[in-house]
PDB file of C-alpha atoms and ligand atoms in Angstrom:
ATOM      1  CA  UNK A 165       8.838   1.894  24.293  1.00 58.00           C
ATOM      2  CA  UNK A 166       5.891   0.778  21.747  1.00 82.00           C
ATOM      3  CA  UNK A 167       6.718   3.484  19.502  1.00 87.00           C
ATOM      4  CA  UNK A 168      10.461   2.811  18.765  1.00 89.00           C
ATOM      5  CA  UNK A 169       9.445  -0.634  18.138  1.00 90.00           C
ATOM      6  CA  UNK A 170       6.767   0.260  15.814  1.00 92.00           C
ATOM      7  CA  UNK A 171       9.022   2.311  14.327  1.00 93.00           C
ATOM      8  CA  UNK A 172      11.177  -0.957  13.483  1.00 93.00           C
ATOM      9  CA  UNK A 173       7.975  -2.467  11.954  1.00 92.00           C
ATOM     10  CA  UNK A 174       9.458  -2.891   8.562  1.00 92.00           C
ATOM     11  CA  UNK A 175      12.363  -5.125   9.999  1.00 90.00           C
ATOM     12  CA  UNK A 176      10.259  -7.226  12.439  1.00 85.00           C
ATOM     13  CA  UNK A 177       8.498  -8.707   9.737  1.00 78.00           C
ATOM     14  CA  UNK A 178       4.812  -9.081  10.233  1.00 90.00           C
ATOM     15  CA  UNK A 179       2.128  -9.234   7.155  1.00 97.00           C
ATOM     16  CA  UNK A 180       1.611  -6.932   4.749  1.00 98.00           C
ATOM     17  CA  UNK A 181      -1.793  -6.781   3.836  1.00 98.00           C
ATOM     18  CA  UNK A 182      -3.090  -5.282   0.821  1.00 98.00           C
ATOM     19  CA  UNK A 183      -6.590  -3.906  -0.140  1.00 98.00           C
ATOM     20  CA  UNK A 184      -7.506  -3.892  -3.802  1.00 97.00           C
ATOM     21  CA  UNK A 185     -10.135  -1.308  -5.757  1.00 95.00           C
ATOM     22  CA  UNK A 186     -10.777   0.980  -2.902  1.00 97.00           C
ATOM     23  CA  UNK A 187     -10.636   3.644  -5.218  1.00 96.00           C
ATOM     24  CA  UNK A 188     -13.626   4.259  -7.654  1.00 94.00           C
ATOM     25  CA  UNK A 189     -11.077   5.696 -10.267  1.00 93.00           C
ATOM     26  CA  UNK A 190      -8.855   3.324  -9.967  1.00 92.00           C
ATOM     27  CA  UNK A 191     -10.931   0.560 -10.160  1.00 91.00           C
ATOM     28  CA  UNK A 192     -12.427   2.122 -13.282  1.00 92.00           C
ATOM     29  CA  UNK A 193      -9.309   2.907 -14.555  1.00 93.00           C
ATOM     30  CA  UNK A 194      -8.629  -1.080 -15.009  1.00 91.00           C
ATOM     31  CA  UNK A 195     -11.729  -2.079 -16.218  1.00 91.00           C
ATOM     32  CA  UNK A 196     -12.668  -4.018 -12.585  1.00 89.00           C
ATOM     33  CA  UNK A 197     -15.492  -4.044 -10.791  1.00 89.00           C
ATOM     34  CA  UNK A 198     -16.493  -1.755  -7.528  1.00 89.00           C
ATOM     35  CA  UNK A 199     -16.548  -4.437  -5.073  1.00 91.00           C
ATOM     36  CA  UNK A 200     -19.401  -4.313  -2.456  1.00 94.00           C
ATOM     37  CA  UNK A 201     -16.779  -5.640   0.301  1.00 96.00           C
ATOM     38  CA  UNK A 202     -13.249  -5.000   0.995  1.00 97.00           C
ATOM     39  CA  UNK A 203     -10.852  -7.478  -1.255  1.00 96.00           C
ATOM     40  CA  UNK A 204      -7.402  -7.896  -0.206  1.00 98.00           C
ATOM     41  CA  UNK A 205      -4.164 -10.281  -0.253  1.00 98.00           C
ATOM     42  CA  UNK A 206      -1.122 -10.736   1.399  1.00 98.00           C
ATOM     43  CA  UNK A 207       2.600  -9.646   0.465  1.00 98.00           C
ATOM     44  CA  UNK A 208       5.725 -11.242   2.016  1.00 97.00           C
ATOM     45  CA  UNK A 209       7.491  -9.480   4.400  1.00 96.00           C
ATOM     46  CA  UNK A 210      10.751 -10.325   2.153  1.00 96.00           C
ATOM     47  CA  UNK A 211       8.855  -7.610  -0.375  1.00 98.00           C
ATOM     48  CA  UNK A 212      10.097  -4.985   1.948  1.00 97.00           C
ATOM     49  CA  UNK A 213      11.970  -2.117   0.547  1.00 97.00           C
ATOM     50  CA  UNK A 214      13.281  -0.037   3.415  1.00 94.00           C
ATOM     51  CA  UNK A 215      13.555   3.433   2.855  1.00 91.00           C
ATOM     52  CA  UNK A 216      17.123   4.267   1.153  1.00 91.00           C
ATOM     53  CA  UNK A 217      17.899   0.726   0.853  1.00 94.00           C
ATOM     54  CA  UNK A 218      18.655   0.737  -2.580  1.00 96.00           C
ATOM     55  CA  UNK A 219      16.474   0.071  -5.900  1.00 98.00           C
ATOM     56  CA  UNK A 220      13.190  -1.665  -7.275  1.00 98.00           C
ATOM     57  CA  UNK A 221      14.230  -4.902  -8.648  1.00 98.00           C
ATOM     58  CA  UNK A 222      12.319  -5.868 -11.631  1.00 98.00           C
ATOM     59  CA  UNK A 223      11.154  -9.387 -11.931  1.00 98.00           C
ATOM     60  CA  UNK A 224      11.099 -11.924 -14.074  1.00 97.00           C
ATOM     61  CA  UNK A 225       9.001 -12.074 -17.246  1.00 97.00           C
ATOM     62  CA  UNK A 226       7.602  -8.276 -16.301  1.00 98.00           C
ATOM     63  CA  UNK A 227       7.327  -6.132 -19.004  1.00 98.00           C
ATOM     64  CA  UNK A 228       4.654  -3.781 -17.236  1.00 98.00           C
ATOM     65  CA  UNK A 229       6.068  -3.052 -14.174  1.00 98.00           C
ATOM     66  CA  UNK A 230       3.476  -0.271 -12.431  1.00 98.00           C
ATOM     67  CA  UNK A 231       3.580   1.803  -9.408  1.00 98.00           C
ATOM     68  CA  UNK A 232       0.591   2.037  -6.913  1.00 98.00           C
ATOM     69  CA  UNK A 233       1.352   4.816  -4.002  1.00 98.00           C
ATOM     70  CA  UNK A 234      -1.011   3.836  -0.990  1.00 98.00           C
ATOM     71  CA  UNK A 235      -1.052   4.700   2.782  1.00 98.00           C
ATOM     72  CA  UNK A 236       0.199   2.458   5.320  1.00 98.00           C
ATOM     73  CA  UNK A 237      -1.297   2.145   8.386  1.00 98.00           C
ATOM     74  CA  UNK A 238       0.943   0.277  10.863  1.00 97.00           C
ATOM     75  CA  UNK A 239      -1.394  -2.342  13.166  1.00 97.00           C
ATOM     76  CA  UNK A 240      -0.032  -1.570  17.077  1.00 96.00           C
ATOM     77  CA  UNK A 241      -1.461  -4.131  19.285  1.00 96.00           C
ATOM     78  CA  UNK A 242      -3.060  -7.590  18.394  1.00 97.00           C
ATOM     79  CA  UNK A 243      -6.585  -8.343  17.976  1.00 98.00           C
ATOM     80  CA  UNK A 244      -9.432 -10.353  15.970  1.00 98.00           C
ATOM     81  CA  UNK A 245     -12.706  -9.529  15.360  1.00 98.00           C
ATOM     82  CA  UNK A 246     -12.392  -5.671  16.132  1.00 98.00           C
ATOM     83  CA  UNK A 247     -16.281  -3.731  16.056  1.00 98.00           C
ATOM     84  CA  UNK A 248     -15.649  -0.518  13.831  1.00 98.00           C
ATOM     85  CA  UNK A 249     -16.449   1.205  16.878  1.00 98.00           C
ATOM     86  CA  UNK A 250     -12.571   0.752  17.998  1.00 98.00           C
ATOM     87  CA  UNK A 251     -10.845  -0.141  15.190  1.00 98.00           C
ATOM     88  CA  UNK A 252      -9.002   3.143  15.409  1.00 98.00           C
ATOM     89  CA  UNK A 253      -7.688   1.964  18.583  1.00 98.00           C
ATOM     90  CA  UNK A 254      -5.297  -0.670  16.852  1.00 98.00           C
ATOM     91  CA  UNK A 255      -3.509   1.881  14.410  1.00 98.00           C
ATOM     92  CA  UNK A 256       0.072   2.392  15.719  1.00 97.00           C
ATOM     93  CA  UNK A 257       1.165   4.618  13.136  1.00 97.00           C
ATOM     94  CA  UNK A 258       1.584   5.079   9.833  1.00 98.00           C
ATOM     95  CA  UNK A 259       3.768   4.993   6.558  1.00 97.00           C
ATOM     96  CA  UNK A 260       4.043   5.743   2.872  1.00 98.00           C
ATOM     97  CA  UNK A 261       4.184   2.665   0.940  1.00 98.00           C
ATOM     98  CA  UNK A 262       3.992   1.593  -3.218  1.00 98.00           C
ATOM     99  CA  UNK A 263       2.646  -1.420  -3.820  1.00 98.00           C
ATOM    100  CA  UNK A 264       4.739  -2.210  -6.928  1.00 98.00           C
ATOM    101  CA  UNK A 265       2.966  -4.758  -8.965  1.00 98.00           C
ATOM    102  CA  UNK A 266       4.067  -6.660 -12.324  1.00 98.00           C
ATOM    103  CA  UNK A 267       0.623  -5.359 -13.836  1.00 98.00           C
ATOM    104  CA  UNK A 268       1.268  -8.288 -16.892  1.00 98.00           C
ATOM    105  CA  UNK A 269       1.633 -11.141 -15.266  1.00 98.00           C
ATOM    106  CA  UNK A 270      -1.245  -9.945 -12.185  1.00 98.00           C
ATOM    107  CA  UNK A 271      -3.053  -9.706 -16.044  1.00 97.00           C
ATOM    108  CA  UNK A 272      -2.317 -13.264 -16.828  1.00 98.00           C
ATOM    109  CA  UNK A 273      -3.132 -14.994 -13.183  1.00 97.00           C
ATOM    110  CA  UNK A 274      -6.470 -12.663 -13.455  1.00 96.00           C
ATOM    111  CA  UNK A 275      -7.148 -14.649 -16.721  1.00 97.00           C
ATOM    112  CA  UNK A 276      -6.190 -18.239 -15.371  1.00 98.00           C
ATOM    113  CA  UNK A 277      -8.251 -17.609 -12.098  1.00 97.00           C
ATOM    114  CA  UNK A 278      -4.544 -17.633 -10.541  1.00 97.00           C
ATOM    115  CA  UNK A 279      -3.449 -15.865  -7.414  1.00 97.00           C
ATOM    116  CA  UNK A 280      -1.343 -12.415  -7.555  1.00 97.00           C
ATOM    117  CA  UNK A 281       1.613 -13.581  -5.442  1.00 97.00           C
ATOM    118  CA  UNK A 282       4.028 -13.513  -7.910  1.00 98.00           C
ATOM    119  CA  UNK A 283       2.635 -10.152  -9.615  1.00 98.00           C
ATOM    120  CA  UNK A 284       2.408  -8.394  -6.176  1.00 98.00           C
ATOM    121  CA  UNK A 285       4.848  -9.982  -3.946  1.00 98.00           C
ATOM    122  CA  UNK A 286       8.113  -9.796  -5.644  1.00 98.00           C
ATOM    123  CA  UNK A 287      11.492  -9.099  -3.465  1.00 98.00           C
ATOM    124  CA  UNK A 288      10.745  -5.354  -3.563  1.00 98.00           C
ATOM    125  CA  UNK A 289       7.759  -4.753  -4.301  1.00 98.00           C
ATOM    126  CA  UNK A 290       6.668  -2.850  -1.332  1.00 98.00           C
ATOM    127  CA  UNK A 291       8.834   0.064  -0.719  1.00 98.00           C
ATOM    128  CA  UNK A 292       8.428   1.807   2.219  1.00 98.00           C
ATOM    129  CA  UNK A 293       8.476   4.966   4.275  1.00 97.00           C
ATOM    130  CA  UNK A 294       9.740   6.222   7.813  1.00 96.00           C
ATOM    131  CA  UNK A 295       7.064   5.496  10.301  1.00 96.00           C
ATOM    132  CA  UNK A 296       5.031   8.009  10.955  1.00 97.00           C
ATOM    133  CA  UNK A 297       3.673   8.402  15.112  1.00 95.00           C
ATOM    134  CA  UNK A 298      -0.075   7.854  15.183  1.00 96.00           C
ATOM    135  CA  UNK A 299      -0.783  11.555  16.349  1.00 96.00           C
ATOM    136  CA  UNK A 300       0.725  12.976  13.357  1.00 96.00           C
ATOM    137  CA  UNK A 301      -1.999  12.093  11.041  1.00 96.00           C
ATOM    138  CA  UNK A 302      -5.095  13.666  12.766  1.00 93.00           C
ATOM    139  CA  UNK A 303      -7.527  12.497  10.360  1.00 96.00           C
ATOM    140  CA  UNK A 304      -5.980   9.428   8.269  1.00 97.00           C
ATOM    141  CA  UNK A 305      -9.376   9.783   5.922  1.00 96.00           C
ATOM    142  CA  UNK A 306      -8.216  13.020   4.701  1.00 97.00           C
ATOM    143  CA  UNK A 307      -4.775  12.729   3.085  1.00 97.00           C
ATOM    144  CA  UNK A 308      -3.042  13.599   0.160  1.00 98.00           C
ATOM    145  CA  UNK A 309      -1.253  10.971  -1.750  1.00 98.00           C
ATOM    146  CA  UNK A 310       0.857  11.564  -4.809  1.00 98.00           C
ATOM    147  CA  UNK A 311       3.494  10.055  -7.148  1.00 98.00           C
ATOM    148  CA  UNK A 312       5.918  11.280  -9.765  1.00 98.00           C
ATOM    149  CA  UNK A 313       8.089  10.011 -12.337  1.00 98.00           C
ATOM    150  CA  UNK A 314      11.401  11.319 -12.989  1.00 98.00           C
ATOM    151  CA  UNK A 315      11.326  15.247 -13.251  1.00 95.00           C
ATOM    152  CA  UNK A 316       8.107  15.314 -14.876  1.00 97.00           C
ATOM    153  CA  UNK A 317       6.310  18.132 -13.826  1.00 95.00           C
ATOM    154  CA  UNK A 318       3.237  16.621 -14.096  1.00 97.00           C
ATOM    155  CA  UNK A 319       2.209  14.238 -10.845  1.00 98.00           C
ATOM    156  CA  UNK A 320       1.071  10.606 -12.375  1.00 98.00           C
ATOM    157  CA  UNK A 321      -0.650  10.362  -9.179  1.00 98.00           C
ATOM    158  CA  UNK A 322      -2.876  12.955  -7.102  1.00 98.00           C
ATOM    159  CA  UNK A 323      -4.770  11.648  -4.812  1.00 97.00           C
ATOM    160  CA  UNK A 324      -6.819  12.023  -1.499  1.00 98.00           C
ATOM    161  CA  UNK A 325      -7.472   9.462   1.113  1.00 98.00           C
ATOM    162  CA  UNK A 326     -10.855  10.779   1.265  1.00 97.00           C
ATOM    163  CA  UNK A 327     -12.347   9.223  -1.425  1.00 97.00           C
ATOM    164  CA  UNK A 328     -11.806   5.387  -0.428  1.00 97.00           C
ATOM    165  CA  UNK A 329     -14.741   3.188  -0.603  1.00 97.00           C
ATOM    166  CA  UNK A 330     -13.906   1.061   2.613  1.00 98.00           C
ATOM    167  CA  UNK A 331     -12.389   3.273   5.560  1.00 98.00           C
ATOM    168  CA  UNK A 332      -9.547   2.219   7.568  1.00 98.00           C
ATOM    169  CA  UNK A 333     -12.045   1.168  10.526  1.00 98.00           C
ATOM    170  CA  UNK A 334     -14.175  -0.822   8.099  1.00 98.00           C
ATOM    171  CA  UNK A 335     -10.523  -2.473   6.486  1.00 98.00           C
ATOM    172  CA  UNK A 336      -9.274  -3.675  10.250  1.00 98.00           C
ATOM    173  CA  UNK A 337     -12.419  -4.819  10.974  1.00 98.00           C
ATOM    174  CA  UNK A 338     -12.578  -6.733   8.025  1.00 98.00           C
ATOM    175  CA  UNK A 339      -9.753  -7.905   8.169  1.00 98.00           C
ATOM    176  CA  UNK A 340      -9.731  -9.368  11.667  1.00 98.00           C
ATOM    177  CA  UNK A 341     -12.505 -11.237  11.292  1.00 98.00           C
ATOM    178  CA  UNK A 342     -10.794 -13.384   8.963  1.00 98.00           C
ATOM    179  CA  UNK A 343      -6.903 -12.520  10.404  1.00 98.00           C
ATOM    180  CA  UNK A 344      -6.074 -11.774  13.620  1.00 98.00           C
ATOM    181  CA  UNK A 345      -3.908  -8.777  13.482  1.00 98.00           C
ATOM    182  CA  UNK A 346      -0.605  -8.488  15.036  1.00 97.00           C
ATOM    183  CA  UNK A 347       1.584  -5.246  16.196  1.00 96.00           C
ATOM    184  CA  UNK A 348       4.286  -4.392  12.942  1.00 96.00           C
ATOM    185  CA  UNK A 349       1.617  -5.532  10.702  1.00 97.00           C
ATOM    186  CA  UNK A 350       1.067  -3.358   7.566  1.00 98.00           C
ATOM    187  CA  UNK A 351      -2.150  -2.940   6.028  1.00 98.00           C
ATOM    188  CA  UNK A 352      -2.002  -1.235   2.259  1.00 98.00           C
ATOM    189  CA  UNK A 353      -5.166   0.951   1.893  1.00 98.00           C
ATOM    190  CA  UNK A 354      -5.014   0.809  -1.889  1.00 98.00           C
ATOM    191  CA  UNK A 355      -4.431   3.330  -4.657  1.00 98.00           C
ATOM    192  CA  UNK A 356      -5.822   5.824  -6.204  1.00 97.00           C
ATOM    193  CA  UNK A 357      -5.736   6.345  -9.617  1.00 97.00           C
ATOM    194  CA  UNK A 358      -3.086   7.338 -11.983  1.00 97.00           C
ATOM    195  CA  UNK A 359      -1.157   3.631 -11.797  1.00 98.00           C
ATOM    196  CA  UNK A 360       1.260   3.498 -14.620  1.00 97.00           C
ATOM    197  CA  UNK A 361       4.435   1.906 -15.999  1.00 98.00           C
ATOM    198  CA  UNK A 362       7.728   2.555 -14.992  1.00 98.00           C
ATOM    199  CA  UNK A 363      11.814   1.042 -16.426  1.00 98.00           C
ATOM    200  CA  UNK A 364      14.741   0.433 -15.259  1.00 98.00           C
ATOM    201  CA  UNK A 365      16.668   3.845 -14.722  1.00 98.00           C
ATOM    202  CA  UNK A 366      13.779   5.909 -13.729  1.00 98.00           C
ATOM    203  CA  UNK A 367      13.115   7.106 -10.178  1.00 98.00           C
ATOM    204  CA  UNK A 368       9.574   7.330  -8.369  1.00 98.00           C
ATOM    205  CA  UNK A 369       9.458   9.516  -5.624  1.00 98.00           C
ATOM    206  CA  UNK A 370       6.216   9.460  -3.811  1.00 98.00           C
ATOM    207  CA  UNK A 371       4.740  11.470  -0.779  1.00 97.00           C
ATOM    208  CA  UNK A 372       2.089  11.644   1.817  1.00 97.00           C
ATOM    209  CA  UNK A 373       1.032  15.394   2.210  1.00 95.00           C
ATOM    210  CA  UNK A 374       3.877  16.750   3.636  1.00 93.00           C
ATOM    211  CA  UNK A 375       4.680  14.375   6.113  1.00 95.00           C
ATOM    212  CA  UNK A 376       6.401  11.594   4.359  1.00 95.00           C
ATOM    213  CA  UNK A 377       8.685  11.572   0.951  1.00 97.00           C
ATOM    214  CA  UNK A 378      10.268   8.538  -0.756  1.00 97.00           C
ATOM    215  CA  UNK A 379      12.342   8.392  -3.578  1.00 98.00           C
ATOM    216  CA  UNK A 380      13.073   5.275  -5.318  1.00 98.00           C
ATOM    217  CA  UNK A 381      15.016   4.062  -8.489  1.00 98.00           C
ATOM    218  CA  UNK A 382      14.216   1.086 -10.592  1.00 98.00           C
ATOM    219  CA  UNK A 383      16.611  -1.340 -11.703  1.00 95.00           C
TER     220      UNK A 383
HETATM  221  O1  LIG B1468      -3.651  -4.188  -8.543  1.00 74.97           O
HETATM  222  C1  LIG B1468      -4.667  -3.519  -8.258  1.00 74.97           C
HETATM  223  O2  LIG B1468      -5.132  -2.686  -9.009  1.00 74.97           O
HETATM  224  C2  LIG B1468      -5.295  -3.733  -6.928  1.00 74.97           C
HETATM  225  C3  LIG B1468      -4.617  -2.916  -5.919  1.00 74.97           C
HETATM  226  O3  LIG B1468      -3.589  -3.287  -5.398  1.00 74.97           O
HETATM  227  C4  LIG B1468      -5.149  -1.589  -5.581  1.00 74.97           C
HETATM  228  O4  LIG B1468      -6.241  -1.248  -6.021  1.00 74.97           O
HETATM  229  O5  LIG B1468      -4.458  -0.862  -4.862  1.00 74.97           O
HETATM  230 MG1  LIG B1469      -2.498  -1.654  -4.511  1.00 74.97          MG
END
């Protein structure tokens, strides 16, 4: 049954596909450009942190270590150059991801012209959620995202899916003109703003609405 496999997409190991700036705030809140089409890059699937599987390692030479909560959508059949018009038709599900980036040394491959693999692509740098079934979300372009550190009572981030600059049918469609997309993949919407720094010995836990919690410790 698709969705128990789907459900498994974490483990099968597909891409993980991440789209940068798709918040205005965000983008503004790092000093980079709005782009006028969707930019993303690639994680390995070894960046996978399942959900309960133990802590955010870290990596070498960060210093800066930031969180990034995003929605996942999971891809459920294969295709390539998908129209917009039925884009919809590939989401399988969904999940709560953090795209955990070493926001120092993505600063120093920025300044070289280098790529972000290191920065974004870590061994745990993509924590995940439980899937979540496709009918669940109703309308994926209205959801709230959030973050917190610790106890604070105050959310670091507080977003709303609404307010993305590329939609998820524009992102697949995008995306599979370039990549064809396969069932497990994960495609990282981007965050909104609010990124910050985190060290080892605190604990992020991050939510979707109601629908999906996480809560993560950093090592
Ligand atoms: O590192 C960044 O700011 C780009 C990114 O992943 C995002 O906007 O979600
Ligand atoms: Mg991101």
């Amino acid at each position: 049954m698709q969705t128990e496999r789907l459900a498994q997409f974490s483990k099968f190991g597909k891409k993980i596909i991440c789209i940068a700036r798709n918040y205005l705030d965000h983008a503004k809140e790092l000093g980079n450009a709005v782009p006028s089409e969707p930019v993303f890059f690639l994680k390995p699937t070894t960046a996978y942190l399942q959900p309960g599987a133990g802590a955010i390692k870290i990596p070498p030479g960060c210093s800066n270590l930031h969180f990034e909560v995003e929605l996942g959508v999971v891809i459920g059949k294969p295709g390539s150059n998908i129209p917009e018009s039925t884009a919809l038709d590939f989401v399988g599900g969904y999940t709560l991801a953090i795209d955990m980036t070493a926001r120092d040394l993505q600063e120093k491959a920025k300044k070289k012209g280098h790529p972000w693999s290191i920065a974004k692509g870590f061994d745990t740098s993509c924590p995940v959620g439980h899937f979540i079934a496709k009918d669940v979300i109703k309308d994926p372009s209205n959801v709230h995202l959030w973050l917190r550190v610790n106890e604070e009572s105050q959310l670091r981030q507080d977003g709303n899916t609404s307010d993305m600059i590329f939609k998820i049918p524009t992102i697949i469609s995008y995306i599979s003109s370039f990549m064809t997309l396969e069932e497990g993949d994960l495609i990282l919407t981007g965050t909104p703003s609010g990124v910050g720094p985190v060290k080892s010995g605190d604990v992020i836990t991050a939510g979707l609405a109601e629908l999906a919690e996480i809560k993560v410790p950093v090592e």
